[in-house]
Coordinates of C-alpha atoms in Angstrom, one line a residue:
M16 CA -182.4 -59.8 18.9
T17 CA -182.2 -56.4 17.2
V18 CA -182.5 -56.5 13.4
I19 CA -180.6 -53.9 11.5
G20 CA -181.9 -52.8 8.2
R21 CA -179.8 -52.6 5.1
G22 CA -179.9 -48.7 5.1
E23 CA -178.9 -48.6 8.8
F24 CA -176.0 -51.1 8.1
V25 CA -174.7 -49.0 5.2
S26 CA -175.0 -45.8 7.3
S27 CA -173.3 -47.3 10.3
T28 CA -170.5 -48.7 8.1
L29 CA -169.9 -45.3 6.4
Q30 CA -169.9 -43.5 9.8
S31 CA -167.2 -45.9 11.0
L32 CA -164.9 -45.1 8.1
S33 CA -162.6 -42.0 8.1
W34 CA -162.6 -39.6 5.3
A35 CA -159.2 -40.9 4.3
Q36 CA -160.5 -44.4 4.0
L37 CA -163.5 -43.2 2.0
A38 CA -161.3 -41.3 -0.3
L39 CA -159.0 -44.3 -0.7
A40 CA -162.0 -46.5 -1.5
A41 CA -163.3 -44.1 -4.0
V42 CA -159.9 -43.8 -5.8
S43 CA -159.4 -47.5 -5.7
S44 CA -162.9 -48.1 -7.3
Y45 CA -162.2 -45.5 -10.0
V46 CA -158.8 -47.1 -10.7
A47 CA -160.3 -50.6 -10.9
Y48 CA -163.1 -49.3 -13.2
Q49 CA -160.6 -47.5 -15.5
F50 CA -158.4 -50.6 -15.6
V51 CA -161.3 -52.9 -16.4
S52 CA -162.5 -50.5 -19.1
E53 CA -159.1 -50.3 -20.7
A54 CA -158.5 -54.0 -20.4
Y55 CA -161.9 -54.7 -22.1
G56 CA -161.1 -52.2 -24.9
Y57 CA -157.7 -53.9 -25.5
W58 CA -159.3 -57.3 -25.4
R59 CA -161.7 -56.2 -28.1
K60 CA -158.9 -54.8 -30.1
S61 CA -157.0 -58.0 -29.7
R62 CA -159.7 -59.6 -31.9
S63 CA -158.7 -57.2 -34.7
P64 CA -158.6 -58.4 -38.3
L65 CA -154.9 -57.6 -38.2
R66 CA -154.3 -60.7 -36.2
H67 CA -154.6 -62.7 -39.4
L68 CA -151.6 -61.0 -41.0
P69 CA -148.1 -62.6 -40.9
G70 CA -145.8 -61.3 -38.2
P71 CA -143.9 -62.2 -35.0
R72 CA -146.0 -64.0 -32.3
T73 CA -143.2 -64.5 -29.8
G74 CA -140.6 -62.1 -28.3
G75 CA -143.1 -59.7 -26.7
N76 CA -145.0 -59.6 -23.4
F77 CA -148.6 -58.9 -22.4
L78 CA -148.0 -55.4 -21.1
F79 CA -145.8 -53.9 -23.9
G80 CA -146.1 -56.5 -26.7
H81 CA -143.3 -56.1 -29.2
L82 CA -142.8 -52.4 -28.4
R83 CA -140.4 -53.5 -25.7
V84 CA -137.9 -54.9 -28.3
M85 CA -138.6 -52.0 -30.7
F86 CA -137.7 -49.3 -28.3
G87 CA -135.3 -51.2 -26.1
G88 CA -132.3 -50.8 -28.3
E89 CA -131.7 -51.1 -32.1
G90 CA -135.3 -51.4 -32.9
N91 CA -134.9 -50.3 -36.5
E92 CA -132.9 -53.4 -37.1
V93 CA -135.5 -55.5 -35.3
Q94 CA -138.1 -54.2 -37.7
R95 CA -135.9 -54.9 -40.7
G96 CA -135.6 -58.5 -39.5
W97 CA -139.3 -58.8 -39.3
A98 CA -139.7 -57.3 -42.8
K99 CA -137.2 -59.9 -44.1
D100 CA -139.0 -62.8 -42.4
Y101 CA -142.6 -61.8 -43.0
G102 CA -142.6 -59.5 -46.1
E103 CA -143.4 -55.8 -46.5
T104 CA -146.8 -56.0 -44.7
F105 CA -147.2 -57.6 -41.3
S106 CA -148.6 -57.0 -37.8
I107 CA -147.1 -56.9 -34.3
R108 CA -148.5 -56.7 -30.8
G109 CA -148.6 -53.4 -29.0
M110 CA -149.6 -52.6 -25.4
L111 CA -151.9 -55.1 -23.7
G112 CA -152.1 -57.3 -26.8
K113 CA -153.3 -54.6 -29.2
Y114 CA -152.3 -55.3 -32.8
Q115 CA -150.4 -52.8 -35.0
L116 CA -150.0 -52.9 -38.7
I117 CA -146.5 -52.2 -40.2
T118 CA -146.2 -51.9 -44.0
T119 CA -143.7 -50.6 -46.5
D120 CA -146.2 -50.9 -49.3
T121 CA -146.3 -47.4 -50.8
R122 CA -149.9 -47.6 -52.0
A123 CA -151.0 -48.6 -48.5
N124 CA -148.9 -45.8 -46.9
T125 CA -150.3 -43.3 -49.4
H126 CA -153.8 -44.2 -48.3
I127 CA -152.9 -44.0 -44.6
L128 CA -151.2 -40.6 -44.9
F129 CA -153.7 -38.9 -47.1
A130 CA -156.8 -40.2 -45.2
S131 CA -155.9 -38.1 -42.2
H132 CA -159.5 -37.8 -41.2
V133 CA -159.5 -41.6 -40.6
F134 CA -155.9 -42.2 -39.4
Q135 CA -154.9 -39.8 -36.6
K136 CA -152.3 -39.6 -33.9
P137 CA -153.2 -42.1 -31.1
A138 CA -155.0 -40.4 -28.2
G139 CA -152.5 -41.7 -25.6
Q140 CA -149.6 -40.5 -27.6
R141 CA -151.1 -37.0 -28.1
R142 CA -152.0 -36.8 -24.5
G143 CA -148.4 -37.2 -23.4
I144 CA -146.9 -34.9 -26.0
V145 CA -149.5 -32.1 -25.5
R146 CA -148.9 -32.1 -21.8
F147 CA -145.2 -31.1 -22.4
L148 CA -145.4 -29.2 -25.7
G149 CA -148.9 -27.8 -26.0
E150 CA -151.4 -28.1 -28.8
G151 CA -149.2 -26.9 -31.7
V152 CA -149.7 -27.7 -35.3
L153 CA -147.8 -31.0 -35.0
F154 CA -150.1 -32.4 -32.3
T155 CA -153.6 -31.2 -33.1
E156 CA -156.2 -33.0 -35.2
G157 CA -159.3 -32.2 -37.3
E158 CA -160.5 -28.7 -37.7
Q159 CA -158.1 -27.3 -35.1
H160 CA -155.2 -28.7 -37.1
R161 CA -156.6 -27.4 -40.4
D162 CA -157.0 -23.9 -39.0
Q163 CA -153.5 -23.8 -37.6
R164 CA -152.0 -25.2 -40.8
R165 CA -153.9 -22.7 -43.0
I166 CA -152.5 -19.7 -41.0
L167 CA -149.0 -21.1 -40.7
N168 CA -148.5 -22.3 -44.3
P169 CA -147.5 -18.9 -45.8
A170 CA -144.8 -18.5 -43.1
F171 CA -143.1 -21.7 -44.3
G172 CA -143.3 -20.8 -48.0
F173 CA -140.2 -20.6 -50.2
S174 CA -140.0 -16.8 -50.1
H175 CA -140.0 -16.6 -46.3
V176 CA -137.5 -19.5 -46.0
R177 CA -135.2 -17.6 -48.4
D178 CA -135.4 -14.6 -46.2
M179 CA -134.4 -16.7 -43.2
T180 CA -131.3 -18.1 -44.9
D181 CA -129.2 -15.2 -43.6
I182 CA -130.0 -16.3 -40.1
F183 CA -128.9 -19.8 -40.8
L184 CA -125.6 -18.5 -42.3
D185 CA -125.0 -16.2 -39.3
K186 CA -125.2 -19.1 -36.9
S187 CA -123.2 -21.3 -39.2
L188 CA -120.4 -18.6 -39.4
Q189 CA -120.5 -18.2 -35.7
L190 CA -120.1 -21.9 -35.2
R191 CA -117.2 -22.0 -37.6
E192 CA -115.4 -19.2 -35.7
I193 CA -115.9 -21.0 -32.4
L194 CA -114.6 -24.3 -33.8
T195 CA -111.6 -22.5 -35.4
N196 CA -110.7 -21.1 -32.0
K197 CA -110.9 -24.5 -30.4
C198 CA -108.5 -25.9 -33.1
I199 CA -106.1 -23.0 -32.4
D200 CA -106.2 -23.6 -28.7
A201 CA -105.6 -27.4 -29.3
G202 CA -102.6 -26.7 -31.5
G203 CA -104.2 -27.4 -34.9
T204 CA -106.6 -30.3 -34.4
A205 CA -109.4 -30.4 -31.8
R206 CA -111.7 -33.1 -30.7
I207 CA -115.4 -32.1 -30.5
N208 CA -118.8 -33.5 -29.9
A209 CA -120.3 -32.4 -33.3
L210 CA -123.9 -33.1 -32.1
D211 CA -123.6 -30.8 -29.1
W212 CA -122.3 -27.9 -31.2
L213 CA -124.8 -28.4 -34.0
S214 CA -127.6 -28.5 -31.4
K215 CA -126.5 -25.2 -30.0
A216 CA -126.4 -23.7 -33.5
T217 CA -129.8 -24.9 -34.5
L218 CA -131.4 -23.9 -31.2
D219 CA -130.0 -20.3 -31.7
A220 CA -131.2 -20.4 -35.3
I221 CA -134.8 -21.4 -34.5
G222 CA -134.9 -18.9 -31.7
K223 CA -134.0 -16.1 -34.0
A224 CA -135.9 -17.3 -37.1
G225 CA -138.9 -18.6 -35.1
F226 CA -139.6 -15.7 -32.8
D227 CA -136.7 -13.2 -33.0
Y228 CA -135.3 -14.5 -29.7
E229 CA -131.6 -14.8 -28.8
F230 CA -131.0 -18.0 -26.9
G231 CA -127.2 -17.3 -26.9
T232 CA -126.3 -21.0 -26.4
L233 CA -123.7 -20.9 -29.2
N234 CA -120.7 -19.7 -27.1
E235 CA -117.5 -21.1 -25.8
N236 CA -118.2 -20.7 -22.1
G237 CA -121.5 -22.7 -21.8
V238 CA -123.6 -19.7 -20.8
T239 CA -127.4 -20.1 -21.5
N240 CA -130.6 -18.4 -20.5
E241 CA -133.9 -19.3 -18.7
L242 CA -135.9 -20.2 -21.9
A243 CA -133.2 -22.5 -23.2
E244 CA -133.0 -24.1 -19.7
A245 CA -136.7 -24.5 -19.6
F246 CA -136.9 -26.1 -23.0
E247 CA -134.1 -28.5 -22.2
G248 CA -135.9 -29.4 -19.0
V249 CA -139.0 -30.3 -20.9
L250 CA -137.2 -32.3 -23.6
R251 CA -134.4 -33.9 -21.6
K252 CA -132.3 -36.4 -23.6
D253 CA -131.0 -38.5 -20.8
T254 CA -134.0 -40.9 -20.9
T255 CA -133.5 -44.3 -19.3
P256 CA -135.4 -47.4 -20.4
W257 CA -137.5 -47.2 -17.2
Q258 CA -138.4 -43.6 -17.9
Q259 CA -139.5 -44.6 -21.4
V260 CA -141.7 -47.2 -19.8
R261 CA -143.1 -44.7 -17.3
F262 CA -143.9 -42.3 -20.2
L263 CA -145.8 -45.1 -22.1
L264 CA -147.8 -46.0 -19.0
N265 CA -148.5 -42.4 -18.1
N266 CA -149.9 -41.7 -21.6
Q267 CA -152.1 -44.8 -21.6
F268 CA -153.2 -44.6 -18.0
P269 CA -153.3 -40.9 -17.0
L270 CA -154.4 -41.8 -13.5
I271 CA -151.0 -43.3 -12.8
R272 CA -149.4 -39.9 -13.5
A273 CA -152.0 -38.1 -11.4
I274 CA -151.4 -40.4 -8.4
A275 CA -147.6 -40.8 -8.7
P276 CA -146.1 -38.5 -11.2
G277 CA -142.5 -39.0 -10.3
A278 CA -139.6 -36.6 -9.9
R279 CA -138.9 -36.5 -13.7
A280 CA -142.5 -35.5 -14.5
R281 CA -142.7 -32.9 -11.8
A282 CA -139.4 -31.3 -13.1
S283 CA -140.8 -31.3 -16.6
D284 CA -144.1 -29.7 -15.5
Y285 CA -142.1 -26.9 -13.8
S286 CA -140.0 -26.4 -17.0
K287 CA -143.2 -26.3 -19.1
K288 CA -144.7 -23.7 -16.8
K289 CA -141.6 -21.5 -17.1
M290 CA -141.4 -22.0 -20.9
D291 CA -145.1 -21.0 -21.2
E292 CA -144.6 -17.9 -19.1
I293 CA -141.7 -16.6 -21.2
G294 CA -143.4 -17.7 -24.5
M295 CA -146.6 -15.9 -23.7
R296 CA -144.7 -12.7 -22.9
I297 CA -143.1 -13.0 -26.3
V298 CA -146.4 -13.5 -28.0
Q299 CA -148.2 -10.7 -26.3
E300 CA -145.3 -8.2 -26.9
K301 CA -145.3 -9.0 -30.6
K302 CA -149.0 -8.9 -30.9
A303 CA -149.1 -5.5 -29.1
A304 CA -146.4 -4.1 -31.3
I305 CA -148.2 -5.1 -34.5
L306 CA -151.5 -3.7 -33.4
A307 CA -149.9 -0.5 -32.1
E308 CA -148.1 0.0 -35.4
M309 CA -151.4 -0.3 -37.3
G310 CA -153.6 1.4 -34.7
S311 CA -156.3 -1.2 -35.4
G312 CA -157.4 -4.6 -34.2
R313 CA -157.1 -6.0 -37.8
I314 CA -154.4 -5.7 -40.4
E315 CA -153.8 -6.6 -44.0
K316 CA -151.6 -9.7 -44.4
K317 CA -147.9 -9.1 -44.7
A318 CA -148.5 -5.4 -43.9
V319 CA -146.3 -5.0 -40.8
G320 CA -144.2 -6.7 -38.2
G321 CA -141.1 -8.8 -38.3
K322 CA -140.2 -11.7 -40.5
D323 CA -139.8 -14.3 -37.8
L324 CA -142.3 -17.2 -37.8
I325 CA -144.4 -16.0 -34.8
S326 CA -144.7 -12.5 -36.2
L327 CA -145.8 -13.9 -39.6
L328 CA -148.3 -16.1 -37.8
L329 CA -149.7 -13.2 -35.8
Q330 CA -149.9 -11.0 -38.9
A331 CA -151.9 -13.7 -40.7
N332 CA -154.0 -14.4 -37.6
L333 CA -155.0 -10.7 -37.3
A334 CA -155.7 -10.2 -41.0
A335 CA -158.9 -8.4 -42.0
D336 CA -159.9 -11.1 -44.4
L337 CA -159.8 -14.0 -41.9
E338 CA -163.1 -15.2 -40.4
P339 CA -163.2 -14.7 -36.5
S340 CA -164.0 -18.4 -36.1
Q341 CA -160.7 -19.3 -37.9
R342 CA -158.5 -17.1 -35.7
L343 CA -156.1 -18.8 -33.2
S344 CA -156.2 -18.0 -29.6
D345 CA -153.1 -16.6 -27.8
E346 CA -152.7 -20.1 -26.2
E347 CA -152.7 -21.7 -29.7
V348 CA -150.1 -19.2 -30.9
L349 CA -148.1 -19.9 -27.8
A350 CA -148.2 -23.6 -28.5
Q351 CA -146.3 -23.1 -31.8
I352 CA -143.2 -22.0 -29.9
P353 CA -142.3 -25.4 -28.4
T354 CA -143.5 -26.9 -31.7
F355 CA -141.0 -24.8 -33.6
L356 CA -138.3 -25.6 -31.1
V357 CA -138.8 -29.4 -31.4
A358 CA -139.2 -29.4 -35.2
G359 CA -136.6 -26.9 -36.1
H360 CA -133.9 -27.7 -33.5
E361 CA -133.7 -31.4 -32.7
T362 CA -134.4 -32.9 -36.1
T363 CA -132.1 -30.5 -38.1
S364 CA -129.2 -30.8 -35.7
N365 CA -129.3 -34.6 -35.8
S366 CA -129.7 -34.7 -39.5
T367 CA -126.7 -32.5 -40.0
T368 CA -124.8 -34.6 -37.5
W369 CA -125.5 -37.8 -39.5
A370 CA -124.3 -36.0 -42.6
M371 CA -121.0 -35.2 -40.9
Y372 CA -120.8 -38.8 -39.7
S373 CA -121.1 -40.1 -43.3
L374 CA -118.7 -37.6 -44.7
A375 CA -116.2 -38.5 -41.9
R376 CA -116.4 -42.1 -42.9
Y377 CA -115.9 -41.4 -46.6
P378 CA -113.1 -38.8 -47.0
E379 CA -113.3 -38.9 -50.8
M380 CA -117.0 -37.7 -50.6
Q381 CA -116.0 -35.1 -48.1
K382 CA -113.3 -33.7 -50.4
K383 CA -115.7 -33.8 -53.4
L384 CA -118.2 -31.7 -51.5
R385 CA -115.6 -29.3 -50.1
D386 CA -114.2 -28.7 -53.6
E387 CA -117.7 -27.8 -54.8
L388 CA -118.3 -25.5 -51.9
Q389 CA -115.0 -23.7 -52.2
Q390 CA -115.9 -22.7 -55.8
V391 CA -118.6 -20.4 -54.3
G392 CA -117.1 -16.9 -54.2
T393 CA -118.9 -15.7 -51.0
D394 CA -119.4 -16.7 -47.4
R395 CA -123.0 -15.6 -47.6
P396 CA -124.6 -17.5 -50.5
T397 CA -128.3 -17.0 -51.1
L398 CA -130.7 -20.0 -50.8
D399 CA -130.9 -20.1 -54.6
M400 CA -127.1 -20.4 -54.7
L401 CA -127.1 -23.2 -52.1
N402 CA -129.8 -25.1 -54.0
A403 CA -127.8 -24.8 -57.2
L404 CA -124.9 -26.8 -55.8
P405 CA -125.6 -30.3 -57.1
Y406 CA -123.4 -32.4 -54.8
L407 CA -124.5 -30.5 -51.6
D408 CA -128.1 -31.3 -52.7
Q409 CA -127.3 -35.0 -53.2
V410 CA -125.5 -35.3 -49.9
S411 CA -128.4 -33.7 -48.1
R412 CA -131.0 -35.9 -49.7
E413 CA -128.9 -39.1 -49.2
T414 CA -128.5 -38.2 -45.5
L415 CA -132.2 -37.7 -45.1
R416 CA -132.9 -41.0 -46.8
L417 CA -130.3 -43.2 -45.1
H418 CA -130.3 -41.5 -41.7
T419 CA -133.9 -40.3 -41.2
V420 CA -134.0 -39.0 -37.7
V421 CA -137.8 -39.6 -37.3
T422 CA -137.9 -43.4 -38.0
Q423 CA -141.7 -44.0 -37.9
V424 CA -145.1 -42.3 -37.3
T425 CA -148.0 -44.1 -35.7
R426 CA -151.7 -43.5 -36.6
E427 CA -154.9 -44.9 -35.1
A428 CA -158.1 -45.5 -37.1
V429 CA -161.0 -43.4 -35.7
E430 CA -163.4 -45.5 -37.8
D431 CA -163.5 -48.8 -39.7
D432 CA -161.6 -48.6 -43.0
V433 CA -160.0 -50.7 -45.8
I434 CA -156.4 -50.1 -46.8
P435 CA -155.5 -51.1 -50.4
L436 CA -152.2 -52.8 -51.1
G437 CA -150.0 -52.3 -54.2
A438 CA -148.8 -55.9 -53.9
P439 CA -151.1 -58.7 -52.7
I440 CA -149.9 -60.7 -49.7
R441 CA -150.8 -64.0 -48.2
D442 CA -152.3 -64.0 -44.7
R443 CA -151.5 -66.5 -41.9
N444 CA -154.1 -68.8 -43.4
G445 CA -152.6 -68.8 -46.8
N446 CA -155.3 -66.6 -48.4
L447 CA -154.2 -64.1 -51.0
I448 CA -155.4 -60.6 -50.0
S449 CA -155.2 -57.2 -51.9
N450 CA -156.5 -55.0 -49.1
I451 CA -156.4 -54.9 -45.3
K452 CA -159.5 -54.3 -43.1
V453 CA -158.9 -52.2 -40.0
R454 CA -161.3 -51.5 -37.2
K455 CA -161.8 -48.4 -35.2
G456 CA -159.0 -48.3 -32.6
D457 CA -156.5 -50.3 -34.7
Q458 CA -153.1 -48.7 -35.0
V459 CA -150.8 -48.6 -38.0
Q460 CA -147.1 -47.6 -38.2
V461 CA -145.7 -45.9 -41.2
P462 CA -142.1 -47.2 -41.1
I463 CA -140.1 -44.3 -42.6
Y464 CA -136.8 -45.9 -41.9
L465 CA -137.8 -49.2 -43.6
V466 CA -139.2 -47.4 -46.7
N467 CA -136.1 -45.2 -47.1
R468 CA -133.9 -48.3 -46.9
S469 CA -136.1 -50.7 -48.9
K470 CA -134.1 -52.7 -51.4
A471 CA -137.3 -53.2 -53.4
I472 CA -137.3 -49.4 -54.0
W473 CA -133.6 -48.4 -53.9
G474 CA -131.9 -51.6 -55.0
P475 CA -129.3 -53.9 -53.4
D476 CA -127.1 -51.0 -52.2
A477 CA -130.0 -49.3 -50.2
D478 CA -128.0 -49.5 -47.0
E479 CA -125.0 -47.7 -48.4
F480 CA -124.4 -43.9 -48.3
R481 CA -124.1 -43.1 -52.0
P482 CA -125.1 -39.5 -52.9
E483 CA -124.7 -40.1 -56.6
R484 CA -127.8 -42.3 -56.6
W485 CA -129.8 -39.1 -56.9
D486 CA -128.5 -38.6 -60.4
N487 CA -130.6 -41.5 -61.5
V488 CA -133.5 -42.1 -59.0
P489 CA -135.2 -45.5 -59.4
A490 CA -138.7 -45.3 -60.8
E491 CA -140.0 -47.2 -57.8
A492 CA -139.1 -44.2 -55.6
S493 CA -141.7 -42.1 -57.4
T494 CA -144.4 -44.0 -55.6
I495 CA -143.2 -42.9 -52.1
P496 CA -145.9 -40.6 -50.6
G497 CA -143.5 -37.8 -49.4
I498 CA -143.9 -34.0 -49.5
T499 CA -140.3 -34.1 -50.8
P500 CA -140.1 -36.1 -54.0
N501 CA -138.8 -39.7 -53.6
L502 CA -138.3 -39.3 -49.8
M503 CA -140.4 -40.5 -46.9
S504 CA -138.5 -38.5 -44.3
F505 CA -141.0 -35.6 -44.2
I506 CA -144.0 -37.9 -45.0
G507 CA -146.8 -36.7 -47.2
G508 CA -150.5 -35.8 -47.1
P509 CA -152.3 -33.2 -45.0
R510 CA -150.0 -33.8 -42.1
S511 CA -146.7 -33.7 -43.9
C512 CA -143.9 -31.7 -42.3
I513 CA -144.8 -28.1 -42.7
G514 CA -141.1 -27.0 -42.1
H515 CA -139.4 -29.3 -44.7
R516 CA -138.0 -26.4 -46.7
F517 CA -136.9 -24.7 -43.5
A518 CA -135.0 -27.8 -42.3
V519 CA -133.2 -28.5 -45.6
A520 CA -132.2 -24.9 -46.0
E521 CA -130.8 -24.8 -42.5
M522 CA -128.9 -28.1 -43.0
K523 CA -127.3 -26.9 -46.2
A524 CA -126.2 -23.6 -44.6
L525 CA -124.6 -25.5 -41.7
L526 CA -122.8 -28.0 -44.0
F527 CA -121.7 -25.1 -46.3
H528 CA -119.5 -23.5 -43.6
I529 CA -118.4 -26.6 -41.7
V530 CA -117.4 -28.7 -44.7
R531 CA -115.9 -25.7 -46.5
G532 CA -113.9 -24.7 -43.4
F533 CA -112.7 -28.0 -41.8
E534 CA -111.4 -31.4 -42.6
F535 CA -112.9 -33.9 -40.1
R536 CA -112.7 -37.6 -39.2
L537 CA -114.3 -39.9 -36.6
A538 CA -112.5 -39.9 -33.2
V539 CA -113.7 -43.4 -32.5
D540 CA -114.1 -46.6 -34.6
P541 CA -117.5 -46.7 -36.4
S542 CA -118.3 -49.9 -34.6
E543 CA -118.3 -47.9 -31.3
L544 CA -121.2 -45.8 -32.4
W545 CA -124.9 -46.9 -32.6
S546 CA -128.3 -45.3 -32.5
R547 CA -131.1 -46.2 -30.0
T548 CA -134.5 -46.3 -31.6
G549 CA -136.6 -43.5 -30.1
V550 CA -138.5 -40.4 -31.0
I551 CA -135.3 -39.0 -32.6
M552 CA -132.5 -41.2 -33.9
R553 CA -129.2 -39.9 -32.3
P554 CA -125.7 -41.2 -32.4
Q555 CA -124.5 -42.8 -29.2
L556 CA -121.3 -44.3 -27.9
R557 CA -121.7 -48.0 -27.1
K558 CA -119.3 -47.9 -24.1
D559 CA -121.5 -45.5 -22.0
N560 CA -124.6 -44.8 -24.2
S561 CA -123.7 -41.1 -24.1
I562 CA -125.4 -39.1 -26.9
Q563 CA -122.6 -37.7 -29.1
L564 CA -120.6 -37.8 -32.3
P565 CA -116.9 -37.4 -31.5
L566 CA -114.9 -35.9 -34.3
Y567 CA -111.4 -34.6 -34.9
I568 CA -111.5 -31.4 -36.9
T569 CA -108.7 -29.4 -38.5
P570 CA -109.2 -26.0 -40.3
V571 CA -108.7 -26.1 -44.0
A572 CA -105.5 -24.3 -45.0

């Protein structure tokens, strides 16, 4: 009998396998290793101290936890139900049993938002977003984020936003003219999708203000260009629940995307490549123009160039007094373009849409605002003039409070920490606690929507649209850690929204011409509209889930 040694057996076995079989075995082993590693990590996190907090323990599943009900429909209302049942501080289950903290306690949220070195964007979330939008200021962390923010901050200062107000007014006037023509064609009153038209106006505005680029989407014949198409391809709005599930799985388990990306992911990758090609061309042309004008590789800040955001960024980035180690690469500058598009387009168009929704529901408020706007003796008010209109300011603030379009932000602890509470709570064992221990890897959600609608802060009418409340803001609102006083919508701390002045100025400019120029009312019953909880809160029709705000508009005589 022939005895085969262990080495000979292994060698013989390997020789009998094809390269395809070996590759499959290697990939399978890697997948199994990754899954076991992830599962162990999540098992460890399932032993988090957060498990002792009150909160729902049913209604979720092992894979997605309670995220399934939070993002499967009217998740904001689900969260409000939890807050009512368990108090202002509680925990839920995330993916694979991982615990997440949710709290409306303003002292706790102040700690979370200002300790940005401890609480950062979750790695899986960043991975998915960066793949589509690049490492712009919204999505970077640590020193990279600080360098980008340092260079970008001056471009978003009040003086530069004031200079950009003319661009906002140009697009607002252009939109008014288009809508007027639609009313004439319809015999006096036209039915429109307000969100669609406002999205076109804000895309054109951020193109011009952000990098001096004409998207040209604000027209009556639907003509667009390749950069607009590429951007829409990356950020498609027609997301199904299954596609949301795929997105979560791809972020958490990148190998799934590598092996089976799916048609949607491949299309987005193609659009991202096209967007980067066009964006890099814009960046390099502007950089070359600035350097050619100066005849040097370094310039003095604010010395040359245009006033769009990318030009201002390049001027600051090439300034003589900036350390070479702090300069951004062309790729980092490029990454700001999709960042500007997302932050300056989607959020502002939806915020303005929700303002129109509220004004359409309350005609007396619409008339009060129109009367104020018609007292302005010019079609081109300055930003100072817009900010001096008290009711316009109140309507804008109340819209941002009641209809915050970004409903929550998620952070993950990169080290162990203790979060202080303003109001002690009782844990599941009945113990009174005044702080919450979190371990590295634990996640916390800052529930912007819940804070902005908290009855403990805003009183019993917190769910009502009442602009006059800003005449006498409750003292409790002063504890909200927001970059804009008394509002959580732009959050606070080192990662607060850098473009908050930009967004409010653009919103006011749009409302100025629309409310001044038209009377409008809802084209459907309010009960037929709802908003699916997601990255951006948008109005949808219940009957077909189409994203729109249908209005009847009539020019003011």
